[in-house]
Amino acid sequence: MTERDLPDAESVLRQAPNHERTEASGPGVRVTSPIGLGIRLRSLLFFVLYNLMGIFHSIASVAAAPFQTFEQRYRFVNLWTQATMWLLRRLNGIEIEVDGLEHIPRGEPVVVLANHQSQWETFYLQLLFTPQATVLKRELLWVPFFGWALILLRPIAIDRGQPGQALKTILRVGQERLEQGISVVVYPEGTRQPPGYLGRFNAGGAMLACRARRRIVPIAHNAGHCWPACSLWRFPGTIRIVVGAPIDCAGETPKAVNEKAEDWIRATLDRL
């Protein structure tokens, strides 16, 4: 489990009456289309089942943790991740296509830099890079049930209100995780962006990779089209995720490496 900003009651009530879907369809063009009753009902059902599964599985994960190694604990916690992907496909009609699986190093911890559009990627990347530690805001660890299981995955929790201290935490704890054979996932934009947009890239992930002498694997995806940020609705369609060739940090500055990753992700998003 990774960064999961679960909608609270107020946000759900605010979103529920909205029966339109707004998308980007070209430079400066926004298209609004109505959301069908079927999508709304299936989205509400997904919300209920997803959270019920999460609550019960979090309790089971905490109960089983003392008897498991970290690797066993990681796989057990991520049964919820697998169940979520299955539910999205069967209930909401969301398919997944992955390109570039051959670029994922085996037996080598890496720093993963991915664009951030949705909660979806915080789930799915756990299945692509195993085990992994994700950089996330510390408040997520305080969420009842979900935060309990989240702690079991050894995330790198930071205080976004203190950027300087947050960077120190990423560099220190991130290097510890890499030395333990655990890949580190960073979302350089810091916050989720609407489909079709790429936010400013923070260089923290690149700094970690250069400091730890690890390769960077860039990731691009379009998950926001099917699972929009801060939205209750889940739209049928195909989420495409592309894994880029690893970027070697040897002889490179963090700024140069960060620009390489950003340029690749931006170009790939344009194709998606």
mmCIF file of C-alpha atoms in Angstrom:
data_model
loop_
_atom_site.group_PDB
_atom_site.id
_atom_site.type_symbol
_atom_site.label_atom_id
_atom_site.label_comp_id
_atom_site.label_asym_id
_atom_site.label_seq_id
_atom_site.Cartn_x
_atom_site.Cartn_y
_atom_site.Cartn_z
ATOM 1 C CA MET A 1 0.000 0.000 0.000
ATOM 2 C CA THR A 2 1.307 3.494 -0.826
ATOM 3 C CA GLU A 3 -0.013 6.992 -0.956
ATOM 4 C CA ARG A 4 -3.780 6.702 -0.624
ATOM 5 C CA ASP A 5 -5.655 9.949 -0.158
ATOM 6 C CA LEU A 6 -8.998 8.413 0.693
ATOM 7 C CA PRO A 7 -11.928 10.766 0.005
ATOM 8 C CA ASP A 8 -13.567 11.930 3.223
ATOM 9 C CA ALA A 9 -17.328 12.227 3.646
ATOM 10 C CA GLU A 10 -17.354 15.901 2.700
ATOM 11 C CA SER A 11 -15.438 15.355 -0.539
ATOM 12 C CA VAL A 12 -17.651 12.410 -1.506
ATOM 13 C CA LEU A 13 -20.786 14.479 -1.025
ATOM 14 C CA ARG A 14 -19.231 17.332 -2.968
ATOM 15 C CA GLN A 15 -18.342 15.082 -5.912
ATOM 16 C CA ALA A 16 -21.414 12.858 -6.027
ATOM 17 C CA PRO A 17 -23.813 15.381 -7.652
ATOM 18 C CA ASN A 18 -21.327 16.081 -10.445
ATOM 19 C CA HIS A 19 -22.581 14.123 -13.422
ATOM 20 C CA GLU A 20 -20.083 15.422 -15.955
ATOM 21 C CA ARG A 21 -16.588 14.363 -16.903
ATOM 22 C CA THR A 22 -14.037 16.950 -17.998
ATOM 23 C CA GLU A 23 -11.044 15.913 -20.061
ATOM 24 C CA ALA A 24 -8.219 17.462 -22.012
ATOM 25 C CA SER A 25 -8.581 16.949 -25.753
ATOM 26 C CA GLY A 26 -5.944 19.221 -27.232
ATOM 27 C CA PRO A 27 -3.986 22.382 -26.443
ATOM 28 C CA GLY A 28 -6.240 24.690 -24.474
ATOM 29 C CA VAL A 29 -9.348 22.614 -25.208
ATOM 30 C CA ARG A 30 -11.472 21.062 -22.437
ATOM 31 C CA VAL A 31 -14.342 18.726 -23.305
ATOM 32 C CA THR A 32 -17.158 17.975 -20.860
ATOM 33 C CA SER A 33 -19.313 14.881 -21.226
ATOM 34 C CA PRO A 34 -22.076 13.450 -19.007
ATOM 35 C CA ILE A 35 -21.320 10.586 -16.629
ATOM 36 C CA GLY A 36 -23.734 7.699 -17.121
ATOM 37 C CA LEU A 37 -25.766 6.127 -14.340
ATOM 38 C CA GLY A 38 -23.939 2.812 -14.764
ATOM 39 C CA ILE A 39 -20.547 4.423 -14.201
ATOM 40 C CA ARG A 40 -21.819 6.241 -11.125
ATOM 41 C CA LEU A 41 -23.320 3.105 -9.583
ATOM 42 C CA ARG A 42 -20.276 0.954 -10.310
ATOM 43 C CA SER A 43 -17.977 3.665 -8.957
ATOM 44 C CA LEU A 44 -19.948 3.847 -5.705
ATOM 45 C CA LEU A 45 -19.871 0.064 -5.395
ATOM 46 C CA PHE A 46 -16.119 0.055 -6.021
ATOM 47 C CA PHE A 47 -15.653 2.703 -3.328
ATOM 48 C CA VAL A 48 -17.531 0.606 -0.769
ATOM 49 C CA LEU A 49 -15.901 -2.737 -1.623
ATOM 50 C CA TYR A 50 -12.416 -1.230 -1.958
ATOM 51 C CA ASN A 51 -12.583 0.322 1.492
ATOM 52 C CA LEU A 52 -14.166 -2.696 3.170
ATOM 53 C CA MET A 53 -11.446 -4.932 1.729
ATOM 54 C CA GLY A 54 -8.825 -2.460 2.887
ATOM 55 C CA ILE A 55 -10.109 -2.304 6.448
ATOM 56 C CA PHE A 56 -10.301 -6.070 6.961
ATOM 57 C CA HIS A 57 -7.050 -6.765 5.133
ATOM 58 C CA SER A 58 -5.199 -4.079 7.106
ATOM 59 C CA ILE A 59 -6.269 -5.733 10.361
ATOM 60 C CA ALA A 60 -5.152 -9.135 9.044
ATOM 61 C CA SER A 61 -1.827 -7.672 7.877
ATOM 62 C CA VAL A 62 -1.060 -6.173 11.275
ATOM 63 C CA ALA A 63 -2.010 -9.432 13.011
ATOM 64 C CA ALA A 64 0.219 -11.520 10.722
ATOM 65 C CA ALA A 65 3.192 -9.134 10.666
ATOM 66 C CA PRO A 66 5.043 -10.490 13.749
ATOM 67 C CA PHE A 67 5.228 -13.931 12.129
ATOM 68 C CA GLN A 68 6.475 -12.777 8.717
ATOM 69 C CA THR A 69 9.709 -11.601 7.158
ATOM 70 C CA PHE A 70 9.596 -8.234 5.395
ATOM 71 C CA GLU A 71 9.330 -9.927 1.998
ATOM 72 C CA GLN A 72 6.424 -12.100 3.204
ATOM 73 C CA ARG A 73 4.767 -9.086 4.812
ATOM 74 C CA TYR A 74 5.137 -7.075 1.617
ATOM 75 C CA ARG A 75 3.505 -9.783 -0.499
ATOM 76 C CA PHE A 76 0.707 -10.276 2.016
ATOM 77 C CA VAL A 77 -0.144 -6.582 2.286
ATOM 78 C CA ASN A 78 -0.206 -6.320 -1.498
ATOM 79 C CA LEU A 79 -2.916 -8.939 -1.814
ATOM 80 C CA TRP A 80 -5.174 -5.903 -1.383
ATOM 81 C CA THR A 81 -3.395 -4.253 -4.306
ATOM 82 C CA GLN A 82 -4.042 -7.298 -6.494
ATOM 83 C CA ALA A 83 -7.679 -7.441 -5.366
ATOM 84 C CA THR A 84 -8.085 -3.756 -6.218
ATOM 85 C CA MET A 85 -6.753 -4.271 -9.736
ATOM 86 C CA TRP A 86 -9.095 -7.258 -10.202
ATOM 87 C CA LEU A 87 -12.058 -5.243 -8.939
ATOM 88 C CA LEU A 88 -11.283 -2.341 -11.281
ATOM 89 C CA ARG A 89 -11.200 -4.703 -14.248
ATOM 90 C CA ARG A 90 -14.282 -6.763 -13.413
ATOM 91 C CA LEU A 91 -16.468 -4.011 -11.980
ATOM 92 C CA ASN A 92 -15.307 -0.812 -13.682
ATOM 93 C CA GLY A 93 -14.039 -2.120 -17.022
ATOM 94 C CA ILE A 94 -10.490 -0.802 -16.575
ATOM 95 C CA GLU A 95 -7.839 -2.745 -18.477
ATOM 96 C CA ILE A 96 -4.064 -2.342 -18.123
ATOM 97 C CA GLU A 97 -1.394 -2.417 -20.817
ATOM 98 C CA VAL A 98 2.300 -2.385 -19.865
ATOM 99 C CA ASP A 99 5.122 -1.638 -22.280
ATOM 100 C CA GLY A 100 8.813 -1.983 -21.477
ATOM 101 C CA LEU A 101 8.773 -4.733 -18.855
ATOM 102 C CA GLU A 102 12.185 -5.796 -20.154
ATOM 103 C CA HIS A 103 13.596 -2.536 -18.751
ATOM 104 C CA ILE A 104 12.908 -3.489 -15.136
ATOM 105 C CA PRO A 105 16.228 -4.619 -13.592
ATOM 106 C CA ARG A 106 16.058 -7.935 -11.750
ATOM 107 C CA GLY A 107 17.880 -8.339 -8.473
ATOM 108 C CA GLU A 108 18.879 -4.679 -8.437
ATOM 109 C CA PRO A 109 17.259 -1.953 -6.329
ATOM 110 C CA VAL A 110 16.619 1.219 -8.331
ATOM 111 C CA VAL A 111 15.101 4.654 -7.938
ATOM 112 C CA VAL A 112 11.798 4.850 -9.804
ATOM 113 C CA LEU A 113 10.617 8.255 -11.042
ATOM 114 C CA ALA A 114 6.991 8.325 -12.189
ATOM 115 C CA ASN A 115 4.452 10.948 -13.123
ATOM 116 C CA HIS A 116 1.583 11.305 -10.675
ATOM 117 C CA GLN A 117 -2.048 11.459 -11.843
ATOM 118 C CA SER A 118 -3.974 9.120 -9.578
ATOM 119 C CA GLN A 119 -4.020 6.702 -6.674
ATOM 120 C CA TRP A 120 -3.819 3.909 -9.234
ATOM 121 C CA GLU A 121 -0.067 4.136 -9.828
ATOM 122 C CA THR A 122 0.624 4.018 -6.090
ATOM 123 C CA PHE A 123 -0.979 0.576 -6.180
ATOM 124 C CA TYR A 124 0.280 -0.825 -9.436
ATOM 125 C CA LEU A 125 3.941 0.134 -9.113
ATOM 126 C CA GLN A 126 4.085 -2.059 -6.019
ATOM 127 C CA LEU A 127 3.453 -5.030 -8.278
ATOM 128 C CA LEU A 128 6.078 -3.995 -10.848
ATOM 129 C CA PHE A 129 8.867 -3.219 -8.382
ATOM 130 C CA THR A 130 8.982 -5.640 -5.481
ATOM 131 C CA PRO A 131 9.870 -4.814 -2.789
ATOM 132 C CA GLN A 132 9.755 -1.057 -2.823
ATOM 133 C CA ALA A 133 9.539 1.902 -0.467
ATOM 134 C CA THR A 134 7.538 4.927 -1.562
ATOM 135 C CA VAL A 135 8.161 8.547 -0.619
ATOM 136 C CA LEU A 136 4.877 9.839 0.827
ATOM 137 C CA LYS A 137 3.507 12.456 3.170
ATOM 138 C CA ARG A 138 3.610 11.354 6.784
ATOM 139 C CA GLU A 139 -0.075 12.163 7.392
ATOM 140 C CA LEU A 140 -1.005 8.996 5.493
ATOM 141 C CA LEU A 141 0.443 6.917 8.313
ATOM 142 C CA TRP A 142 -2.160 8.381 10.654
ATOM 143 C CA VAL A 143 -5.138 7.083 8.667
ATOM 144 C CA PRO A 144 -6.919 4.391 10.743
ATOM 145 C CA PHE A 145 -6.533 0.842 9.399
ATOM 146 C CA PHE A 146 -4.820 1.845 6.143
ATOM 147 C CA GLY A 147 -1.988 3.665 7.866
ATOM 148 C CA TRP A 148 -1.351 0.655 10.092
ATOM 149 C CA ALA A 149 -0.675 -1.615 7.118
ATOM 150 C CA LEU A 150 1.182 1.147 5.297
ATOM 151 C CA ILE A 151 3.776 1.309 8.069
ATOM 152 C CA LEU A 152 4.551 -2.381 7.511
ATOM 153 C CA LEU A 153 5.920 -1.575 4.033
ATOM 154 C CA ARG A 154 8.695 0.716 5.359
ATOM 155 C CA PRO A 155 7.699 3.829 3.405
ATOM 156 C CA ILE A 156 9.742 7.014 3.465
ATOM 157 C CA ALA A 157 7.426 9.420 5.260
ATOM 158 C CA ILE A 158 8.177 13.128 4.913
ATOM 159 C CA ASP A 159 6.799 16.401 6.248
ATOM 160 C CA ARG A 160 5.901 18.472 3.193
ATOM 161 C CA GLY A 161 5.729 21.564 5.366
ATOM 162 C CA GLN A 162 9.496 21.398 5.855
ATOM 163 C CA PRO A 163 11.060 20.904 2.397
ATOM 164 C CA GLY A 164 14.653 21.036 3.637
ATOM 165 C CA GLN A 165 14.083 18.361 6.258
ATOM 166 C CA ALA A 166 12.030 16.310 3.794
ATOM 167 C CA LEU A 167 14.948 16.202 1.342
ATOM 168 C CA LYS A 168 17.330 15.104 4.093
ATOM 169 C CA THR A 169 14.911 12.298 5.004
ATOM 170 C CA ILE A 170 14.645 11.154 1.392
ATOM 171 C CA LEU A 171 18.428 11.037 1.010
ATOM 172 C CA ARG A 172 19.127 9.354 4.348
ATOM 173 C CA VAL A 173 16.280 6.834 4.574
ATOM 174 C CA GLY A 174 16.210 6.296 0.819
ATOM 175 C CA GLN A 175 19.849 5.245 0.783
ATOM 176 C CA GLU A 176 19.195 2.879 3.700
ATOM 177 C CA ARG A 177 16.342 1.246 1.773
ATOM 178 C CA LEU A 178 18.461 0.871 -1.374
ATOM 179 C CA GLU A 179 21.278 -0.716 0.645
ATOM 180 C CA GLN A 180 18.694 -3.165 2.008
ATOM 181 C CA GLY A 181 17.803 -4.171 -1.557
ATOM 182 C CA ILE A 182 14.537 -2.206 -1.599
ATOM 183 C CA SER A 183 13.761 0.024 -4.589
ATOM 184 C CA VAL A 184 12.579 3.567 -3.882
ATOM 185 C CA VAL A 185 9.629 5.113 -5.732
ATOM 186 C CA VAL A 186 9.482 8.899 -6.015
ATOM 187 C CA TYR A 187 6.810 11.086 -7.608
ATOM 188 C CA PRO A 188 8.888 14.160 -8.550
ATOM 189 C CA GLU A 189 5.845 16.349 -9.187
ATOM 190 C CA GLY A 190 4.960 16.050 -5.496
ATOM 191 C CA THR A 191 1.223 16.145 -6.115
ATOM 192 C CA ARG A 192 -1.191 14.627 -8.607
ATOM 193 C CA GLN A 193 -1.736 16.351 -11.933
ATOM 194 C CA PRO A 194 -4.691 16.200 -14.356
ATOM 195 C CA PRO A 195 -4.300 14.033 -17.476
ATOM 196 C CA GLY A 196 -2.300 15.737 -20.166
ATOM 197 C CA TYR A 197 -0.201 17.793 -17.763
ATOM 198 C CA LEU A 198 3.198 17.285 -16.159
ATOM 199 C CA GLY A 199 4.136 19.319 -13.106
ATOM 200 C CA ARG A 200 7.523 20.713 -12.171
ATOM 201 C CA PHE A 201 10.019 17.956 -11.313
ATOM 202 C CA ASN A 202 11.724 18.078 -7.920
ATOM 203 C CA ALA A 203 15.294 16.770 -8.071
ATOM 204 C CA GLY A 204 15.159 14.815 -4.785
ATOM 205 C CA GLY A 205 14.841 11.418 -6.471
ATOM 206 C CA ALA A 206 17.727 12.146 -8.842
ATOM 207 C CA MET A 207 19.854 13.350 -5.943
ATOM 208 C CA LEU A 208 19.161 10.097 -4.100
ATOM 209 C CA ALA A 209 20.075 7.982 -7.128
ATOM 210 C CA CYS A 210 23.347 9.842 -7.726
ATOM 211 C CA ARG A 211 24.280 9.764 -4.047
ATOM 212 C CA ALA A 212 23.523 6.040 -3.716
ATOM 213 C CA ARG A 213 25.028 5.266 -7.154
ATOM 214 C CA ARG A 214 21.855 3.568 -8.328
ATOM 215 C CA ARG A 215 20.121 3.661 -11.680
ATOM 216 C CA ILE A 216 16.863 5.480 -12.315
ATOM 217 C CA VAL A 217 13.912 3.817 -14.047
ATOM 218 C CA PRO A 218 11.428 6.366 -15.492
ATOM 219 C CA ILE A 219 7.725 5.545 -15.652
ATOM 220 C CA ALA A 220 4.958 7.248 -17.656
ATOM 221 C CA HIS A 221 1.250 6.419 -17.523
ATOM 222 C CA ASN A 222 -2.198 7.877 -18.224
ATOM 223 C CA ALA A 223 -4.091 6.517 -15.181
ATOM 224 C CA GLY A 224 -5.845 9.826 -14.540
ATOM 225 C CA HIS A 225 -8.192 9.190 -17.466
ATOM 226 C CA CYS A 226 -9.730 6.167 -15.709
ATOM 227 C CA TRP A 227 -9.091 7.002 -12.029
ATOM 228 C CA PRO A 228 -9.053 10.817 -11.762
ATOM 229 C CA ALA A 229 -7.411 12.449 -8.762
ATOM 230 C CA CYS A 230 -9.727 13.437 -5.904
ATOM 231 C CA SER A 231 -12.717 11.904 -7.653
ATOM 232 C CA LEU A 232 -15.197 9.224 -6.741
ATOM 233 C CA TRP A 233 -15.722 8.142 -10.350
ATOM 234 C CA ARG A 234 -13.929 5.265 -12.099
ATOM 235 C CA PHE A 235 -14.166 5.324 -15.899
ATOM 236 C CA PRO A 236 -13.879 2.272 -18.172
ATOM 237 C CA GLY A 237 -10.948 2.261 -20.544
ATOM 238 C CA THR A 238 -7.335 1.189 -20.812
ATOM 239 C CA ILE A 239 -4.563 2.470 -18.584
ATOM 240 C CA ARG A 240 -1.247 2.393 -20.417
ATOM 241 C CA ILE A 241 1.984 2.371 -18.451
ATOM 242 C CA VAL A 242 5.395 2.578 -20.099
ATOM 243 C CA VAL A 243 8.650 1.583 -18.399
ATOM 244 C CA GLY A 244 11.691 3.397 -19.745
ATOM 245 C CA ALA A 245 15.250 2.152 -20.083
ATOM 246 C CA PRO A 246 17.285 2.663 -16.886
ATOM 247 C CA ILE A 247 19.233 5.904 -16.655
ATOM 248 C CA ASP A 248 22.790 5.569 -15.331
ATOM 249 C CA CYS A 249 23.877 8.288 -12.923
ATOM 250 C CA ALA A 250 27.614 7.627 -13.302
ATOM 251 C CA GLY A 251 29.416 10.826 -14.262
ATOM 252 C CA GLU A 252 26.170 12.811 -14.290
ATOM 253 C CA THR A 253 24.870 15.571 -12.041
ATOM 254 C CA PRO A 254 21.480 15.165 -10.306
ATOM 255 C CA LYS A 255 20.149 18.066 -12.390
ATOM 256 C CA ALA A 256 21.161 16.424 -15.668
ATOM 257 C CA VAL A 257 19.741 13.046 -14.643
ATOM 258 C CA ASN A 258 16.504 14.650 -13.468
ATOM 259 C CA GLU A 259 16.148 16.475 -16.803
ATOM 260 C CA LYS A 260 16.698 13.235 -18.723
ATOM 261 C CA ALA A 261 13.952 11.495 -16.759
ATOM 262 C CA GLU A 262 11.569 14.444 -17.088
ATOM 263 C CA ASP A 263 12.173 14.781 -20.832
ATOM 264 C CA TRP A 264 11.529 11.066 -21.378
ATOM 265 C CA ILE A 265 8.356 11.075 -19.285
ATOM 266 C CA ARG A 266 7.066 14.221 -21.001
ATOM 267 C CA ALA A 267 7.709 12.809 -24.491
ATOM 268 C CA THR A 268 6.114 9.475 -23.573
ATOM 269 C CA LEU A 269 3.025 11.163 -22.107
ATOM 270 C CA ASP A 270 2.612 13.070 -25.367
ATOM 271 C CA ARG A 271 2.468 9.727 -27.193
ATOM 272 C CA LEU A 272 0.017 8.277 -24.688
#
